[in-house]
mmCIF file of C-alpha atoms in Angstrom:
data_model
loop_
_atom_site.group_PDB
_atom_site.id
_atom_site.type_symbol
_atom_site.label_atom_id
_atom_site.label_comp_id
_atom_site.label_asym_id
_atom_site.label_seq_id
_atom_site.Cartn_x
_atom_site.Cartn_y
_atom_site.Cartn_z
ATOM 1 C CA MET A 1 -15.867 10.611 17.709
ATOM 2 C CA GLN A 2 -14.517 14.040 16.984
ATOM 3 C CA THR A 3 -16.083 14.252 13.392
ATOM 4 C CA ARG A 4 -18.980 12.847 11.410
ATOM 5 C CA GLU A 5 -17.324 12.375 8.290
ATOM 6 C CA PHE A 6 -13.948 13.207 6.643
ATOM 7 C CA PHE A 7 -11.675 12.152 3.767
ATOM 8 C CA VAL A 8 -7.888 11.066 3.605
ATOM 9 C CA SER A 9 -5.536 9.816 0.871
ATOM 10 C CA ALA A 10 -2.329 8.086 0.605
ATOM 11 C CA PRO A 11 0.042 7.577 -2.493
ATOM 12 C CA GLY A 12 1.382 4.377 -3.921
ATOM 13 C CA LYS A 13 5.045 3.769 -4.575
ATOM 14 C CA VAL A 14 7.718 2.751 -6.923
ATOM 15 C CA ILE A 15 11.306 1.687 -6.228
ATOM 16 C CA LEU A 16 14.023 3.266 -8.272
ATOM 17 C CA HIS A 17 17.180 1.594 -6.934
ATOM 18 C CA GLY A 18 18.001 -1.499 -4.866
ATOM 19 C CA GLU A 19 15.260 -3.987 -5.477
ATOM 20 C CA HIS A 20 14.995 -6.522 -2.838
ATOM 21 C CA SER A 21 17.404 -4.412 -0.487
ATOM 22 C CA VAL A 22 15.959 -6.379 2.521
ATOM 23 C CA VAL A 23 17.499 -9.668 1.284
ATOM 24 C CA HIS A 24 20.781 -8.245 0.269
ATOM 25 C CA GLY A 25 21.405 -5.411 2.673
ATOM 26 C CA LYS A 26 21.773 -2.848 -0.001
ATOM 27 C CA VAL A 27 20.468 0.695 -0.271
ATOM 28 C CA ALA A 28 17.008 1.015 -1.645
ATOM 29 C CA LEU A 29 15.408 4.355 -2.944
ATOM 30 C CA ALA A 30 11.708 4.391 -2.977
ATOM 31 C CA VAL A 31 9.298 7.085 -4.242
ATOM 32 C CA SER A 32 6.019 8.069 -4.049
ATOM 33 C CA LEU A 33 3.498 7.669 -7.059
ATOM 34 C CA ASN A 34 1.218 10.247 -8.325
ATOM 35 C CA LEU A 35 -1.614 7.561 -7.934
ATOM 36 C CA ARG A 36 -3.588 7.515 -4.772
ATOM 37 C CA THR A 37 -5.839 5.644 -2.434
ATOM 38 C CA TYR A 38 -8.914 7.713 -1.093
ATOM 39 C CA LEU A 39 -10.888 6.679 2.128
ATOM 40 C CA ARG A 40 -14.058 8.147 3.619
ATOM 41 C CA LEU A 41 -15.053 7.518 7.020
ATOM 42 C CA GLN A 42 -18.488 8.228 8.413
ATOM 43 C CA SER A 43 -19.590 7.962 11.933
ATOM 44 C CA THR A 44 -23.302 6.448 12.354
ATOM 45 C CA SER A 45 -25.749 5.440 14.853
ATOM 46 C CA SER A 46 -26.416 2.145 13.346
ATOM 47 C CA GLY A 47 -24.688 -0.067 15.969
ATOM 48 C CA GLU A 48 -22.886 -1.491 12.888
ATOM 49 C CA VAL A 49 -19.277 -1.391 11.429
ATOM 50 C CA CYS A 50 -19.019 -1.266 7.613
ATOM 51 C CA ILE A 51 -16.273 -1.630 5.102
ATOM 52 C CA ASN A 52 -16.798 -1.162 1.376
ATOM 53 C CA LEU A 53 -13.874 -1.795 -1.085
ATOM 54 C CA PRO A 54 -15.336 -1.090 -4.449
ATOM 55 C CA ASN A 55 -12.039 -1.942 -6.178
ATOM 56 C CA ILE A 56 -12.387 -5.711 -5.135
ATOM 57 C CA ASP A 57 -16.401 -5.739 -5.041
ATOM 58 C CA THR A 58 -16.786 -6.081 -1.180
ATOM 59 C CA PHE A 59 -19.036 -4.636 1.215
ATOM 60 C CA LEU A 60 -19.397 -6.166 4.673
ATOM 61 C CA SER A 61 -20.816 -5.123 7.923
ATOM 62 C CA TRP A 62 -20.965 -6.464 11.495
ATOM 63 C CA GLU A 63 -22.922 -5.762 14.488
ATOM 64 C CA ILE A 64 -20.726 -4.112 17.204
ATOM 65 C CA THR A 65 -21.989 -6.501 19.951
ATOM 66 C CA ALA A 66 -20.714 -9.374 17.724
ATOM 67 C CA LEU A 67 -17.244 -7.801 17.440
ATOM 68 C CA GLN A 68 -16.907 -7.063 21.326
ATOM 69 C CA PRO A 69 -16.230 -10.477 22.372
ATOM 70 C CA LEU A 70 -13.297 -10.488 20.201
ATOM 71 C CA LEU A 71 -11.482 -8.094 22.400
ATOM 72 C CA ALA A 72 -11.132 -10.369 25.471
ATOM 73 C CA GLY A 73 -7.633 -10.042 26.778
ATOM 74 C CA CYS A 74 -6.701 -7.152 24.129
ATOM 75 C CA LYS A 75 -5.508 -3.914 25.585
ATOM 76 C CA ALA A 76 -6.506 -0.633 24.217
ATOM 77 C CA GLU A 77 -4.311 1.048 21.795
ATOM 78 C CA GLN A 78 -0.899 -0.913 21.986
ATOM 79 C CA ASP A 79 1.746 1.085 23.536
ATOM 80 C CA ASP A 80 4.783 -0.225 21.667
ATOM 81 C CA LEU A 81 3.338 -1.314 18.368
ATOM 82 C CA LYS A 82 6.104 -3.695 17.789
ATOM 83 C CA GLU A 83 4.283 -7.026 17.324
ATOM 84 C CA LEU A 84 0.863 -8.232 16.385
ATOM 85 C CA ASP A 85 -1.492 -9.589 18.644
ATOM 86 C CA ALA A 86 -1.573 -13.067 17.396
ATOM 87 C CA ASP A 87 -4.298 -14.324 19.655
ATOM 88 C CA LEU A 88 -6.764 -11.322 18.318
ATOM 89 C CA LEU A 89 -5.526 -12.028 14.599
ATOM 90 C CA LYS A 90 -6.294 -15.949 15.332
ATOM 91 C CA ARG A 91 -9.731 -14.815 16.725
ATOM 92 C CA LEU A 92 -10.453 -12.638 13.706
ATOM 93 C CA ARG A 93 -9.684 -15.342 11.302
ATOM 94 C CA GLU A 94 -12.285 -17.781 13.222
ATOM 95 C CA PHE A 95 -14.723 -14.913 13.186
ATOM 96 C CA THR A 96 -14.204 -14.263 9.534
ATOM 97 C CA GLY A 97 -13.812 -17.800 8.254
ATOM 98 C CA PHE A 98 -10.421 -16.981 6.657
ATOM 99 C CA SER A 99 -8.129 -19.623 6.844
ATOM 100 C CA ASP A 100 -4.552 -19.342 8.070
ATOM 101 C CA ASP A 101 -3.126 -19.917 4.565
ATOM 102 C CA SER A 102 -5.410 -17.599 2.906
ATOM 103 C CA THR A 103 -3.488 -14.678 1.114
ATOM 104 C CA ASP A 104 -6.166 -13.468 -1.202
ATOM 105 C CA THR A 105 -6.641 -9.441 -1.479
ATOM 106 C CA ARG A 106 -10.110 -9.418 0.010
ATOM 107 C CA SER A 107 -9.156 -11.621 2.919
ATOM 108 C CA MET A 108 -6.100 -9.597 3.722
ATOM 109 C CA ALA A 109 -7.671 -6.293 3.602
ATOM 110 C CA VAL A 110 -10.775 -7.177 5.766
ATOM 111 C CA LEU A 111 -8.447 -8.708 8.318
ATOM 112 C CA ALA A 112 -6.279 -5.707 8.530
ATOM 113 C CA PHE A 113 -9.260 -3.218 8.744
ATOM 114 C CA LEU A 114 -10.910 -5.392 11.553
ATOM 115 C CA TYR A 115 -7.549 -5.606 13.417
ATOM 116 C CA MET A 116 -7.061 -1.798 13.295
ATOM 117 C CA TYR A 117 -10.665 -1.009 14.036
ATOM 118 C CA LEU A 118 -10.537 -3.179 17.247
ATOM 119 C CA THR A 119 -7.424 -2.342 18.818
ATOM 120 C CA VAL A 120 -7.811 1.517 18.050
ATOM 121 C CA PHE A 121 -11.371 1.417 19.437
ATOM 122 C CA ALA A 122 -10.926 -1.180 21.926
ATOM 123 C CA GLU A 123 -12.321 0.903 24.937
ATOM 124 C CA SER A 124 -15.448 1.987 23.120
ATOM 125 C CA LEU A 125 -16.277 0.512 19.884
ATOM 126 C CA ALA A 126 -17.820 3.315 17.369
ATOM 127 C CA SER A 127 -20.498 2.840 14.691
ATOM 128 C CA ILE A 128 -18.502 3.744 11.466
ATOM 129 C CA THR A 129 -18.808 3.216 7.803
ATOM 130 C CA VAL A 130 -15.547 3.148 5.915
ATOM 131 C CA SER A 131 -15.308 3.309 2.204
ATOM 132 C CA VAL A 132 -11.892 2.844 0.298
ATOM 133 C CA TRP A 133 -11.260 3.099 -3.279
ATOM 134 C CA SER A 134 -7.834 3.122 -5.181
ATOM 135 C CA GLU A 135 -6.204 4.401 -8.479
ATOM 136 C CA LEU A 136 -3.754 1.669 -7.805
ATOM 137 C CA PRO A 137 -4.081 -1.796 -9.216
ATOM 138 C CA THR A 138 -3.744 -4.662 -6.431
ATOM 139 C CA GLY A 139 -0.892 -7.183 -6.539
ATOM 140 C CA ALA A 140 1.128 -4.966 -8.978
ATOM 141 C CA GLY A 141 4.170 -4.019 -6.867
ATOM 142 C CA LEU A 142 2.666 -0.594 -6.287
ATOM 143 C CA GLY A 143 2.329 -0.371 -2.580
ATOM 144 C CA SER A 144 -1.467 -0.505 -2.749
ATOM 145 C CA SER A 145 -1.716 -2.433 0.440
ATOM 146 C CA ALA A 146 0.657 0.062 2.182
ATOM 147 C CA ALA A 147 -1.566 3.158 0.800
ATOM 148 C CA TYR A 148 -4.577 1.404 2.228
ATOM 149 C CA ASN A 149 -3.160 0.865 5.608
ATOM 150 C CA VAL A 150 -1.953 4.203 5.828
ATOM 151 C CA CYS A 151 -5.479 5.511 5.025
ATOM 152 C CA LEU A 152 -6.913 3.153 7.645
ATOM 153 C CA SER A 153 -4.399 4.219 10.294
ATOM 154 C CA ALA A 154 -4.962 7.942 9.771
ATOM 155 C CA ALA A 155 -8.713 7.782 9.618
ATOM 156 C CA LEU A 156 -9.227 5.604 12.425
ATOM 157 C CA LEU A 157 -6.776 7.381 14.933
ATOM 158 C CA SER A 158 -8.128 10.838 13.823
ATOM 159 C CA ALA A 159 -11.621 9.411 14.413
ATOM 160 C CA ARG A 160 -10.881 8.104 17.670
ATOM 161 C CA GLY A 161 -9.092 11.356 18.782
ATOM 162 C CA THR A 162 -5.672 9.821 19.200
ATOM 163 C CA ILE A 163 -4.417 12.332 16.543
ATOM 164 C CA SER A 164 -5.841 15.517 15.653
ATOM 165 C CA SER A 165 -8.140 16.455 12.801
ATOM 166 C CA SER A 166 -5.671 18.216 10.879
ATOM 167 C CA LEU A 167 -7.870 20.265 8.412
ATOM 168 C CA THR A 168 -9.066 23.443 9.203
ATOM 169 C CA PRO A 169 -12.493 25.116 7.678
ATOM 170 C CA GLN A 170 -10.248 27.362 5.413
ATOM 171 C CA GLN A 171 -8.419 24.351 3.957
ATOM 172 C CA GLU A 172 -9.151 21.950 1.156
ATOM 173 C CA SER A 173 -6.048 19.474 2.254
ATOM 174 C CA ALA A 174 -3.603 19.463 5.224
ATOM 175 C CA ARG A 175 -1.292 16.961 6.914
ATOM 176 C CA TRP A 176 -0.588 15.987 10.602
ATOM 177 C CA SER A 177 2.363 17.052 12.710
ATOM 178 C CA LYS A 178 5.652 14.934 12.553
ATOM 179 C CA GLU A 179 4.811 13.031 15.855
ATOM 180 C CA GLU A 180 1.374 12.033 14.521
ATOM 181 C CA MET A 181 2.756 11.095 11.203
ATOM 182 C CA GLU A 182 5.021 8.845 12.968
ATOM 183 C CA LEU A 183 2.257 7.086 14.698
ATOM 184 C CA ILE A 184 0.148 6.757 11.595
ATOM 185 C CA ASN A 185 3.070 5.132 10.184
ATOM 186 C CA ARG A 186 3.568 2.627 12.987
ATOM 187 C CA TRP A 187 -0.048 1.668 12.897
ATOM 188 C CA ALA A 188 0.288 1.276 9.035
ATOM 189 C CA PHE A 189 3.129 -0.907 9.666
ATOM 190 C CA MET A 190 0.614 -3.287 11.682
ATOM 191 C CA GLY A 191 -1.746 -3.598 8.729
ATOM 192 C CA GLU A 192 1.335 -4.486 6.458
ATOM 193 C CA LYS A 193 2.244 -7.210 8.644
ATOM 194 C CA ILE A 194 -1.139 -8.830 8.603
ATOM 195 C CA ILE A 195 -0.964 -8.557 4.811
ATOM 196 C CA HIS A 196 2.486 -9.329 4.167
ATOM 197 C CA GLY A 197 3.792 -11.331 6.901
ATOM 198 C CA ILE A 198 7.333 -9.740 7.128
ATOM 199 C CA PRO A 199 7.568 -6.421 5.252
ATOM 200 C CA SER A 200 10.192 -3.934 5.180
ATOM 201 C CA GLY A 201 8.155 -0.925 6.155
ATOM 202 C CA VAL A 202 9.440 1.044 3.138
ATOM 203 C CA ASP A 203 5.953 0.839 1.439
ATOM 204 C CA ASN A 204 4.121 2.220 4.508
ATOM 205 C CA ALA A 205 6.769 4.773 5.109
ATOM 206 C CA VAL A 206 6.412 6.128 1.659
ATOM 207 C CA GLY A 207 2.600 6.259 1.647
ATOM 208 C CA THR A 208 2.910 8.328 4.888
ATOM 209 C CA TRP A 209 5.687 10.743 4.212
ATOM 210 C CA GLY A 210 5.371 10.887 0.290
ATOM 211 C CA GLY A 211 8.463 12.199 -1.788
ATOM 212 C CA PHE A 212 11.702 10.206 -1.826
ATOM 213 C CA LEU A 213 13.023 7.788 0.776
ATOM 214 C CA ARG A 214 16.138 6.037 1.436
ATOM 215 C CA TYR A 215 16.184 2.600 3.008
ATOM 216 C CA HIS A 216 19.280 1.047 4.376
ATOM 217 C CA ALA A 217 19.852 -1.831 7.049
ATOM 218 C CA GLY A 218 16.179 -0.928 8.474
ATOM 219 C CA ASN A 219 16.812 2.761 8.590
ATOM 220 C CA ILE A 220 14.512 4.720 6.439
ATOM 221 C CA THR A 221 15.421 8.563 5.780
ATOM 222 C CA PRO A 222 13.474 10.927 3.823
ATOM 223 C CA LEU A 223 15.380 12.960 0.860
ATOM 224 C CA SER A 224 14.972 16.737 0.892
ATOM 225 C CA TRP A 225 15.508 17.418 -2.539
ATOM 226 C CA VAL A 226 12.752 15.739 -4.917
ATOM 227 C CA PRO A 227 13.542 15.910 -8.544
ATOM 228 C CA ILE A 228 10.399 15.887 -10.919
ATOM 229 C CA LEU A 229 10.290 13.081 -12.933
ATOM 230 C CA ARG A 230 7.802 11.701 -15.661
ATOM 231 C CA ILE A 231 7.380 8.023 -15.999
ATOM 232 C CA LEU A 232 5.498 5.477 -18.034
ATOM 233 C CA LEU A 233 3.645 3.114 -15.708
ATOM 234 C CA THR A 234 3.012 -0.354 -17.020
ATOM 235 C CA ASN A 235 0.976 -3.030 -15.389
ATOM 236 C CA THR A 236 1.513 -6.339 -16.946
ATOM 237 C CA LYS A 237 -1.492 -7.889 -15.323
ATOM 238 C CA VAL A 238 0.687 -10.706 -14.042
ATOM 239 C CA PRO A 239 -0.584 -11.341 -10.539
ATOM 240 C CA ARG A 240 1.946 -11.732 -7.851
ATOM 241 C CA SER A 241 1.773 -11.575 -3.905
ATOM 242 C CA THR A 242 4.523 -10.018 -2.213
ATOM 243 C CA LYS A 243 3.918 -12.260 0.832
ATOM 244 C CA VAL A 244 4.462 -15.273 -1.281
ATOM 245 C CA LEU A 245 7.568 -14.206 -3.032
ATOM 246 C CA VAL A 246 9.317 -12.923 -0.111
ATOM 247 C CA SER A 247 8.588 -16.176 1.662
ATOM 248 C CA GLY A 248 9.993 -18.028 -1.039
ATOM 249 C CA VAL A 249 13.249 -16.033 -0.895
ATOM 250 C CA LYS A 250 13.206 -16.817 2.752
ATOM 251 C CA ASP A 251 12.934 -20.414 2.193
ATOM 252 C CA LYS A 252 15.918 -20.510 -0.332
ATOM 253 C CA ILE A 253 17.897 -18.855 2.280
ATOM 254 C CA ASN A 254 17.147 -21.285 5.153
ATOM 255 C CA LYS A 255 17.699 -24.356 3.062
ATOM 256 C CA VAL A 256 21.147 -25.845 4.045
ATOM 257 C CA VAL A 257 23.453 -27.793 1.126
ATOM 258 C CA ASN A 258 26.297 -29.441 3.102
ATOM 259 C CA GLY A 259 26.090 -27.321 6.050
ATOM 260 C CA SER A 260 25.999 -23.957 4.077
ATOM 261 C CA PRO A 261 23.202 -22.065 2.429
ATOM 262 C CA PRO A 262 22.907 -22.398 -1.113
ATOM 263 C CA PRO A 263 23.902 -19.114 -3.203
ATOM 264 C CA LEU A 264 21.208 -16.931 -4.060
ATOM 265 C CA HIS A 265 21.918 -16.281 -8.034
ATOM 266 C CA VAL A 266 19.578 -13.444 -8.140
ATOM 267 C CA PHE A 267 20.337 -10.765 -10.495
ATOM 268 C CA ILE A 268 18.815 -8.175 -12.887
ATOM 269 C CA SER A 269 18.622 -9.094 -16.576
ATOM 270 C CA GLY A 270 17.034 -6.494 -18.908
ATOM 271 C CA GLY A 271 15.334 -5.119 -16.013
ATOM 272 C CA THR A 272 13.735 -8.445 -14.671
ATOM 273 C CA LEU A 273 14.323 -10.436 -11.339
ATOM 274 C CA GLN A 274 15.501 -13.950 -11.725
ATOM 275 C CA GLY A 275 16.322 -16.733 -9.144
ATOM 276 C CA PRO A 276 17.651 -20.212 -9.213
ATOM 277 C CA SER A 277 14.234 -21.682 -9.468
ATOM 278 C CA ALA A 278 12.213 -18.803 -10.575
ATOM 279 C CA GLU A 279 10.118 -18.865 -13.639
ATOM 280 C CA TYR A 280 11.460 -16.029 -15.885
ATOM 281 C CA PRO A 281 8.944 -13.073 -15.877
ATOM 282 C CA LEU A 282 8.323 -12.807 -19.724
ATOM 283 C CA SER A 283 5.997 -10.087 -19.328
ATOM 284 C CA LEU A 284 8.595 -7.942 -17.632
ATOM 285 C CA ASP A 285 11.118 -8.788 -20.225
ATOM 286 C CA THR A 286 8.680 -7.779 -23.047
ATOM 287 C CA LEU A 287 8.378 -4.439 -21.447
ATOM 288 C CA CYS A 288 11.989 -4.057 -21.514
ATOM 289 C CA ARG A 289 12.291 -4.936 -25.027
ATOM 290 C CA VAL A 290 9.617 -2.757 -26.287
ATOM 291 C CA THR A 291 10.862 0.508 -24.396
ATOM 292 C CA LEU A 292 14.581 -0.265 -25.267
ATOM 293 C CA ALA A 293 13.816 -0.314 -29.125
ATOM 294 C CA ARG A 294 12.726 3.441 -28.575
ATOM 295 C CA GLY A 295 15.675 4.407 -26.612
ATOM 296 C CA LEU A 296 13.868 4.376 -23.328
ATOM 297 C CA HIS A 297 14.887 2.248 -20.124
ATOM 298 C CA SER A 298 12.495 0.176 -17.951
ATOM 299 C CA LYS A 299 12.754 -1.733 -14.772
ATOM 300 C CA LEU A 300 10.352 -3.757 -12.310
ATOM 301 C CA THR A 301 9.098 -2.304 -9.161
ATOM 302 C CA GLY A 302 8.076 -4.084 -6.226
ATOM 303 C CA ALA A 303 8.986 -7.818 -5.502
ATOM 304 C CA GLY A 304 8.943 -9.098 -9.046
ATOM 305 C CA GLY A 305 7.167 -11.951 -10.219
ATOM 306 C CA GLY A 306 4.887 -10.039 -12.446
ATOM 307 C CA GLY A 307 3.150 -6.799 -11.421
ATOM 308 C CA CYS A 308 4.454 -3.387 -12.905
ATOM 309 C CA GLY A 309 7.428 -1.859 -14.440
ATOM 310 C CA ILE A 310 8.495 1.774 -14.975
ATOM 311 C CA THR A 311 10.031 3.518 -17.709
ATOM 312 C CA LEU A 312 11.795 6.760 -17.106
ATOM 313 C CA LEU A 313 10.863 9.726 -19.564
ATOM 314 C CA ARG A 314 13.632 12.018 -20.099
ATOM 315 C CA PRO A 315 12.604 15.750 -20.513
ATOM 316 C CA GLU A 316 13.499 15.744 -24.321
ATOM 317 C CA THR A 317 11.767 12.181 -24.915
ATOM 318 C CA ASP A 318 9.226 13.520 -27.859
ATOM 319 C CA ASN A 319 5.539 12.937 -27.399
ATOM 320 C CA SER A 320 5.139 10.783 -30.473
ATOM 321 C CA VAL A 321 7.831 8.299 -28.998
ATOM 322 C CA ILE A 322 5.657 8.056 -25.847
ATOM 323 C CA GLN A 323 2.592 7.620 -27.548
ATOM 324 C CA SER A 324 3.742 4.721 -30.028
ATOM 325 C CA THR A 325 5.329 3.050 -27.007
ATOM 326 C CA ILE A 326 1.948 2.955 -25.062
ATOM 327 C CA GLU A 327 0.087 1.830 -28.200
ATOM 328 C CA GLU A 328 2.556 -1.079 -28.613
ATOM 329 C CA LEU A 329 2.438 -2.189 -24.754
ATOM 330 C CA LYS A 330 -1.343 -2.007 -24.857
ATOM 331 C CA ALA A 331 -1.229 -4.139 -27.944
ATOM 332 C CA CYS A 332 0.909 -6.534 -25.654
ATOM 333 C CA GLY A 333 -2.078 -6.794 -23.359
ATOM 334 C CA PHE A 334 -0.899 -4.232 -20.684
ATOM 335 C CA ASP A 335 -2.162 -1.276 -18.975
ATOM 336 C CA CYS A 336 0.029 1.588 -19.566
ATOM 337 C CA TRP A 337 -0.198 5.275 -18.623
ATOM 338 C CA GLU A 338 1.846 8.256 -18.010
ATOM 339 C CA THR A 339 2.147 9.820 -14.527
ATOM 340 C CA SER A 340 4.763 11.328 -12.090
ATOM 341 C CA ILE A 341 6.695 10.559 -9.031
ATOM 342 C CA GLY A 342 7.337 12.534 -5.721
ATOM 343 C CA ALA A 343 3.613 13.087 -4.712
ATOM 344 C CA PRO A 344 2.959 14.311 -0.987
ATOM 345 C CA GLY A 345 2.326 11.631 1.544
ATOM 346 C CA VAL A 346 -0.898 10.924 3.565
ATOM 347 C CA GLN A 347 -3.285 14.027 3.673
ATOM 348 C CA GLN A 348 -6.782 14.778 4.946
ATOM 349 C CA HIS A 349 -9.001 16.551 2.702
ATOM 350 C CA SER A 350 -12.507 18.510 2.524
ATOM 351 C CA SER A 351 -14.897 16.889 -0.056
ATOM 352 C CA ALA A 352 -14.138 19.891 -2.222
ATOM 353 C CA ALA A 353 -10.512 18.756 -2.713
ATOM 354 C CA LEU A 354 -11.662 15.547 -4.425
ATOM 355 C CA GLY A 355 -12.907 15.085 -7.995
ATOM 356 C CA GLN A 356 -16.638 14.227 -8.453
ATOM 357 C CA ASP A 357 -15.890 10.941 -9.743
ATOM 358 C CA ILE A 358 -13.999 9.988 -6.842
ATOM 359 C CA LEU A 359 -16.397 11.389 -4.556
ATOM 360 C CA LYS A 360 -19.302 9.420 -6.396
ATOM 361 C CA ILE A 361 -17.828 6.095 -5.427
ATOM 362 C CA LEU A 362 -16.817 6.919 -1.942
ATOM 363 C CA ASN A 363 -20.483 8.153 -1.404
ATOM 364 C CA SER A 364 -22.196 5.095 -2.978
ATOM 365 C CA TYR A 365 -22.531 3.645 0.653
#
């Protein structure tokens, strides 16, 4: 272990254009959100590995001696990082008691942590305590799982010494080199595969690099010019699972009618996504109706099916309009707040760079 304690953070994301580009082959524009996930890693001498996830009321610990047998047949730090080790993942499900069809947030977060911890530290398992807290709601289309996986990737690789500890004594926040960031991104993508099955890679790329990214035909390109944009972010609090939604689209594509795939009548109506057999997401339609009445325009973000929507705030938008919009959306039962987009990607921080409220949560274990 190169350091006893350090802190990292990664941003969430929203999609500004090209929803479901993976399905349709279109161009997507993704941008980082100025709401972040924070992680604290502390090395210990307890002989245990601990994970604390206060957002989902989870604290778990395991004896290192109990985890070591799971590594039978595993190689230290996968070289290509292209495919998950299916055998290790199966052993982890058996070890934790999580069923093969489990998609709940807690199970997926724990599996991703254990998988990355074991494969990064395969040669010598280390005693660590990891605490992760997020400003991002889970299951809301804001890339919360990707921010989590990016933080895990950066923290574990730094603790193992695979990448440098980027922070100098004179700095409060710092980033890694381009090559190290690429490695962080590849490891985070492994975590996303565990949680989502077949992710596009956009979410973890935004969490790693920050700013604006263009996605087309599997290629992700950062955009050098980033405008300053304010938005209203509205959480409809309708739960949805990206893994389930993507799987549903795949099933529709694979169905054959008279030898040909059925048409995918997927379209945007009032900012909401519809499918041939999808239940109309009324919550997102309500968001669009409320904001449009005030001359504001909204759209879904993420995979649809509930979750969050974003509303662009023009520079000339009067504050009274914003406040009345927020009040009406809250009256509809939604969470709504003003924020911005274009935040920096994954960073390492000193404790002085974090707010006292965040430190209190991360230091609670």
